Amino acid sequence: FAAASRQAATNRRHLGLDYVDLVLIHFPCRSKLLLAMTWKALEDEFHNGKAKALGVSNFKLGDLKDLNTVKDLKVKPVVNQIYMHVGCMANANSELVDYCRANGILLEAYSPLGKGVVLKDGDLLKIASNRSLTPAQVALQYLIQKDAVFTFTSTSAKHMRESAQVGTGKGYMLSSDEMKTLDNISVACRDKDNFITTTA
C-alpha cells in the first residue's frame, strides 16, 4: 500500500501535476493480497482527487476477476490496456472482451501498429490503397471497429494528424469483408509473460 502511494506521488511530482487523468496498474500483481493493497492505494488517489480514473494494463480475464473480488472495492477500473493490433488479437479474446463490456471497462491497445510490422502486410496495404488511406489509418480504424481505443507515440506531426483522423467519418469505416480480411492476417505476437505468442 505504502509503496504504491509513494510511487503515485513520485509520478505526479515528476510530471509536475497535482492530479492525473488516469492511473494504471502496469502489470498483474504477484498475489491477490498485493493486488488488493495496490488497488486500495489507487482508490485513495482517486478519492483524494489525485487521479480522475483508475485502470489496469496487461490484465487477463482471471486478473480482472481477481480484482473484482477485492474486499470493499469502491472504484472499478475503467480501462484495460493490452497489447493488440491487426494480426495479434489473441489477447483480446472473446471472453475478455465480453467481460470488459459487461463491466464498463474500455479496451485500450498499446503498440497498435505492432512496431510497424503489420503495416507491411500485403492485404492491409491493398485495403489502404483502395481507400486512399495510409496503412496506419487502416490498422487503427480496425481497432476502433473492434471497440478498442489506442495509444501510440510518434515523432512525426504528419503521422499524428493522420492517426487522429480515423473514426471521424464514413470514409474510414471498413466493410465487413475488409474486417474479415484483417482478422485473417497473422503476425507473431510479442511474448511477455501473459501475452499470447501464437499467431492470430
mmCIF file of C-alpha atoms in Angstrom:
data_model
loop_
_atom_site.group_PDB
_atom_site.id
_atom_site.type_symbol
_atom_site.label_atom_id
_atom_site.label_comp_id
_atom_site.label_asym_id
_atom_site.label_seq_id
_atom_site.Cartn_x
_atom_site.Cartn_y
_atom_site.Cartn_z
ATOM 1 C CA PHE A 1 0.000 0.000 0.000
ATOM 2 C CA ALA A 2 2.650 2.497 1.096
ATOM 3 C CA ALA A 3 4.928 1.699 -1.850
ATOM 4 C CA ALA A 4 2.112 2.213 -4.363
ATOM 5 C CA SER A 5 1.127 5.510 -2.702
ATOM 6 C CA ARG A 6 4.726 6.737 -2.781
ATOM 7 C CA GLN A 7 5.087 5.781 -6.441
ATOM 8 C CA ALA A 8 1.904 7.605 -7.393
ATOM 9 C CA ALA A 9 3.124 10.746 -5.599
ATOM 10 C CA THR A 10 6.540 10.438 -7.250
ATOM 11 C CA ASN A 11 4.953 10.125 -10.683
ATOM 12 C CA ARG A 12 2.873 13.260 -10.158
ATOM 13 C CA ARG A 13 5.920 15.159 -8.927
ATOM 14 C CA HIS A 14 7.941 14.120 -11.985
ATOM 15 C CA LEU A 15 5.084 15.221 -14.233
ATOM 16 C CA GLY A 16 4.687 18.500 -12.355
ATOM 17 C CA LEU A 17 0.972 17.848 -11.848
ATOM 18 C CA ASP A 18 -1.393 17.995 -8.900
ATOM 19 C CA TYR A 19 -3.514 15.225 -10.399
ATOM 20 C CA VAL A 20 -3.559 12.850 -13.371
ATOM 21 C CA ASP A 21 -6.467 11.809 -15.556
ATOM 22 C CA LEU A 22 -5.737 8.077 -15.331
ATOM 23 C CA VAL A 23 -3.541 5.815 -13.214
ATOM 24 C CA LEU A 24 -2.894 2.219 -14.285
ATOM 25 C CA ILE A 25 -1.510 -0.838 -12.555
ATOM 26 C CA HIS A 26 1.038 -1.649 -15.241
ATOM 27 C CA PHE A 27 1.082 -5.428 -14.831
ATOM 28 C CA PRO A 28 -0.850 -8.019 -12.769
ATOM 29 C CA CYS A 29 0.367 -8.315 -9.181
ATOM 30 C CA ARG A 30 2.100 -11.461 -7.926
ATOM 31 C CA SER A 31 -0.609 -12.204 -5.365
ATOM 32 C CA LYS A 32 -4.220 -11.315 -4.609
ATOM 33 C CA LEU A 33 -3.085 -9.618 -1.399
ATOM 34 C CA LEU A 34 -0.624 -7.396 -3.246
ATOM 35 C CA LEU A 35 -3.277 -6.634 -5.858
ATOM 36 C CA ALA A 36 -5.763 -5.623 -3.145
ATOM 37 C CA MET A 37 -3.240 -3.397 -1.365
ATOM 38 C CA THR A 38 -2.119 -1.751 -4.595
ATOM 39 C CA TRP A 39 -5.689 -1.101 -5.697
ATOM 40 C CA LYS A 40 -6.595 0.347 -2.301
ATOM 41 C CA ALA A 41 -3.692 2.793 -2.674
ATOM 42 C CA LEU A 42 -5.006 3.825 -6.084
ATOM 43 C CA GLU A 43 -8.504 4.212 -4.667
ATOM 44 C CA ASP A 44 -7.026 6.662 -2.150
ATOM 45 C CA GLU A 45 -5.536 8.598 -5.066
ATOM 46 C CA PHE A 46 -8.978 8.695 -6.666
ATOM 47 C CA HIS A 47 -10.868 9.735 -3.525
ATOM 48 C CA ASN A 48 -8.281 12.445 -2.756
ATOM 49 C CA GLY A 49 -8.655 13.958 -6.223
ATOM 50 C CA LYS A 50 -5.162 12.936 -7.329
ATOM 51 C CA ALA A 51 -6.452 10.630 -10.080
ATOM 52 C CA LYS A 52 -9.620 11.145 -12.094
ATOM 53 C CA ALA A 53 -9.879 7.470 -13.123
ATOM 54 C CA LEU A 54 -8.209 4.119 -12.425
ATOM 55 C CA GLY A 55 -7.324 1.286 -14.742
ATOM 56 C CA VAL A 56 -5.113 -1.710 -15.362
ATOM 57 C CA SER A 57 -2.693 -2.871 -18.005
ATOM 58 C CA ASN A 58 -1.900 -6.373 -19.291
ATOM 59 C CA PHE A 59 -4.711 -7.942 -17.239
ATOM 60 C CA LYS A 60 -6.181 -11.184 -18.491
ATOM 61 C CA LEU A 61 -9.696 -12.312 -17.606
ATOM 62 C CA GLY A 62 -8.586 -14.080 -14.428
ATOM 63 C CA ASP A 63 -6.697 -10.993 -13.265
ATOM 64 C CA LEU A 64 -9.776 -8.806 -13.743
ATOM 65 C CA LYS A 65 -11.919 -11.296 -11.835
ATOM 66 C CA ASP A 66 -9.346 -11.316 -9.017
ATOM 67 C CA LEU A 67 -9.555 -7.531 -8.844
ATOM 68 C CA ASN A 68 -13.346 -7.704 -8.717
ATOM 69 C CA THR A 69 -13.123 -9.869 -5.575
ATOM 70 C CA VAL A 70 -11.111 -7.284 -3.612
ATOM 71 C CA LYS A 71 -12.934 -6.691 -0.334
ATOM 72 C CA ASP A 72 -14.765 -3.353 -0.134
ATOM 73 C CA LEU A 73 -13.886 -2.481 -3.718
ATOM 74 C CA LYS A 74 -15.179 1.049 -4.219
ATOM 75 C CA VAL A 75 -13.726 2.118 -7.570
ATOM 76 C CA LYS A 76 -13.751 -0.164 -10.577
ATOM 77 C CA PRO A 77 -11.212 0.016 -13.408
ATOM 78 C CA VAL A 78 -12.356 1.915 -16.478
ATOM 79 C CA VAL A 79 -9.542 0.789 -18.797
ATOM 80 C CA ASN A 80 -7.607 -2.397 -19.509
ATOM 81 C CA GLN A 81 -4.612 -1.527 -21.672
ATOM 82 C CA ILE A 82 -3.354 -4.573 -23.573
ATOM 83 C CA TYR A 83 -1.005 -5.412 -26.430
ATOM 84 C CA MET A 84 -3.152 -5.763 -29.530
ATOM 85 C CA HIS A 85 -3.054 -4.874 -33.204
ATOM 86 C CA VAL A 86 -4.068 -6.254 -36.600
ATOM 87 C CA GLY A 87 -2.725 -9.799 -36.711
ATOM 88 C CA CYS A 88 -2.375 -10.039 -32.937
ATOM 89 C CA MET A 89 -5.813 -10.043 -31.357
ATOM 90 C CA ALA A 90 -5.306 -13.139 -29.206
ATOM 91 C CA ASN A 91 -5.074 -11.024 -26.039
ATOM 92 C CA ALA A 92 -8.486 -9.570 -26.894
ATOM 93 C CA ASN A 93 -10.214 -12.958 -26.838
ATOM 94 C CA SER A 94 -13.994 -13.021 -26.758
ATOM 95 C CA GLU A 95 -14.232 -13.859 -23.038
ATOM 96 C CA LEU A 96 -12.061 -10.875 -22.087
ATOM 97 C CA VAL A 97 -13.902 -8.552 -24.475
ATOM 98 C CA ASP A 98 -17.313 -9.688 -23.174
ATOM 99 C CA TYR A 99 -16.226 -9.267 -19.552
ATOM 100 C CA CYS A 100 -14.856 -5.786 -20.188
ATOM 101 C CA ARG A 101 -18.028 -4.712 -21.998
ATOM 102 C CA ALA A 102 -20.247 -6.088 -19.241
ATOM 103 C CA ASN A 103 -18.233 -4.281 -16.590
ATOM 104 C CA GLY A 104 -17.765 -0.947 -18.329
ATOM 105 C CA ILE A 105 -14.045 -1.469 -18.940
ATOM 106 C CA LEU A 106 -12.657 0.054 -22.116
ATOM 107 C CA LEU A 107 -10.013 -1.930 -24.000
ATOM 108 C CA GLU A 108 -7.034 0.212 -24.949
ATOM 109 C CA ALA A 109 -4.449 -1.066 -27.426
ATOM 110 C CA TYR A 110 -0.838 -0.177 -26.900
ATOM 111 C CA SER A 111 1.593 -0.761 -29.756
ATOM 112 C CA PRO A 112 -1.430 -0.656 -32.104
ATOM 113 C CA LEU A 113 0.789 -0.750 -35.183
ATOM 114 C CA GLY A 114 2.775 -3.765 -34.000
ATOM 115 C CA LYS A 115 6.082 -1.892 -34.137
ATOM 116 C CA GLY A 116 5.367 -1.287 -37.829
ATOM 117 C CA VAL A 117 5.454 -4.961 -38.798
ATOM 118 C CA VAL A 118 1.755 -5.172 -39.631
ATOM 119 C CA LEU A 119 1.984 -2.099 -41.883
ATOM 120 C CA LYS A 120 3.937 -4.164 -44.410
ATOM 121 C CA ASP A 121 1.220 -6.797 -44.841
ATOM 122 C CA GLY A 122 0.030 -7.085 -48.438
ATOM 123 C CA ASP A 123 -3.673 -7.363 -47.623
ATOM 124 C CA LEU A 124 -3.586 -4.326 -45.358
ATOM 125 C CA LEU A 125 -1.632 -2.346 -47.969
ATOM 126 C CA LYS A 126 -4.217 -3.226 -50.606
ATOM 127 C CA ILE A 127 -7.098 -2.022 -48.422
ATOM 128 C CA ALA A 128 -5.209 1.204 -47.701
ATOM 129 C CA SER A 129 -4.511 1.783 -51.396
ATOM 130 C CA ASN A 130 -8.111 1.100 -52.432
ATOM 131 C CA ARG A 131 -9.374 3.609 -49.868
ATOM 132 C CA SER A 132 -6.637 6.238 -50.294
ATOM 133 C CA LEU A 133 -5.757 5.815 -46.632
ATOM 134 C CA THR A 134 -2.397 5.228 -45.019
ATOM 135 C CA PRO A 135 -1.679 1.694 -43.753
ATOM 136 C CA ALA A 136 -1.601 3.094 -40.214
ATOM 137 C CA GLN A 137 -5.064 4.615 -40.637
ATOM 138 C CA VAL A 138 -6.446 1.232 -41.723
ATOM 139 C CA ALA A 139 -4.789 -0.537 -38.771
ATOM 140 C CA LEU A 140 -6.137 1.992 -36.279
ATOM 141 C CA GLN A 141 -9.629 2.049 -37.797
ATOM 142 C CA TYR A 142 -9.690 -1.743 -37.427
ATOM 143 C CA LEU A 143 -9.150 -1.362 -33.675
ATOM 144 C CA ILE A 144 -11.865 1.280 -33.395
ATOM 145 C CA GLN A 145 -14.314 -1.065 -35.098
ATOM 146 C CA LYS A 146 -13.266 -3.728 -32.588
ATOM 147 C CA ASP A 147 -14.470 -1.322 -29.861
ATOM 148 C CA ALA A 148 -10.964 -0.506 -28.685
ATOM 149 C CA VAL A 149 -9.148 2.771 -28.312
ATOM 150 C CA PHE A 150 -5.414 3.068 -28.809
ATOM 151 C CA THR A 151 -2.358 4.890 -27.602
ATOM 152 C CA PHE A 152 0.773 5.420 -29.642
ATOM 153 C CA THR A 153 3.842 7.575 -29.876
ATOM 154 C CA SER A 154 5.188 9.357 -32.913
ATOM 155 C CA THR A 155 7.842 11.963 -33.610
ATOM 156 C CA SER A 156 6.042 12.950 -36.810
ATOM 157 C CA ALA A 157 3.373 15.657 -36.634
ATOM 158 C CA LYS A 158 2.083 14.414 -40.006
ATOM 159 C CA HIS A 159 1.596 10.883 -38.675
ATOM 160 C CA MET A 160 -0.127 12.191 -35.552
ATOM 161 C CA ARG A 161 -2.561 14.234 -37.660
ATOM 162 C CA GLU A 162 -3.288 11.261 -39.932
ATOM 163 C CA SER A 163 -3.892 8.956 -36.976
ATOM 164 C CA ALA A 164 -6.169 11.482 -35.274
ATOM 165 C CA GLN A 165 -8.449 11.463 -38.331
ATOM 166 C CA VAL A 166 -9.521 7.828 -38.078
ATOM 167 C CA GLY A 167 -13.029 7.135 -36.885
ATOM 168 C CA THR A 168 -14.173 10.609 -37.929
ATOM 169 C CA GLY A 169 -16.344 9.745 -40.912
ATOM 170 C CA LYS A 170 -17.741 7.226 -43.363
ATOM 171 C CA GLY A 171 -14.596 7.353 -45.467
ATOM 172 C CA TYR A 172 -12.761 5.485 -42.731
ATOM 173 C CA MET A 173 -15.392 2.837 -41.961
ATOM 174 C CA LEU A 174 -14.126 -0.584 -43.039
ATOM 175 C CA SER A 175 -16.549 -3.023 -44.647
ATOM 176 C CA SER A 176 -17.322 -6.384 -43.092
ATOM 177 C CA ASP A 177 -15.262 -8.053 -45.844
ATOM 178 C CA GLU A 178 -12.307 -5.799 -45.136
ATOM 179 C CA MET A 179 -12.596 -6.503 -41.413
ATOM 180 C CA LYS A 180 -12.608 -10.253 -42.135
ATOM 181 C CA THR A 181 -9.516 -9.851 -44.311
ATOM 182 C CA LEU A 182 -7.748 -8.032 -41.484
ATOM 183 C CA ASP A 183 -8.974 -10.643 -38.981
ATOM 184 C CA ASN A 184 -7.124 -13.287 -41.015
ATOM 185 C CA ILE A 185 -3.755 -11.529 -41.025
ATOM 186 C CA SER A 186 -1.205 -13.452 -38.968
ATOM 187 C CA VAL A 187 1.909 -12.000 -37.402
ATOM 188 C CA ALA A 188 3.857 -13.248 -34.409
ATOM 189 C CA CYS A 189 2.607 -11.732 -31.162
ATOM 190 C CA ARG A 190 5.005 -10.326 -28.620
ATOM 191 C CA ASP A 191 5.955 -12.532 -25.678
ATOM 192 C CA LYS A 192 5.845 -11.005 -22.212
ATOM 193 C CA ASP A 193 4.575 -13.444 -19.602
ATOM 194 C CA ASN A 194 0.825 -13.153 -20.071
ATOM 195 C CA PHE A 195 0.917 -12.207 -23.737
ATOM 196 C CA ILE A 196 -0.080 -14.948 -26.129
ATOM 197 C CA THR A 197 2.709 -15.862 -28.510
ATOM 198 C CA THR A 198 0.838 -17.693 -31.220
ATOM 199 C CA THR A 199 -0.110 -16.082 -34.486
ATOM 200 C CA ALA A 200 -3.585 -14.620 -34.825
#
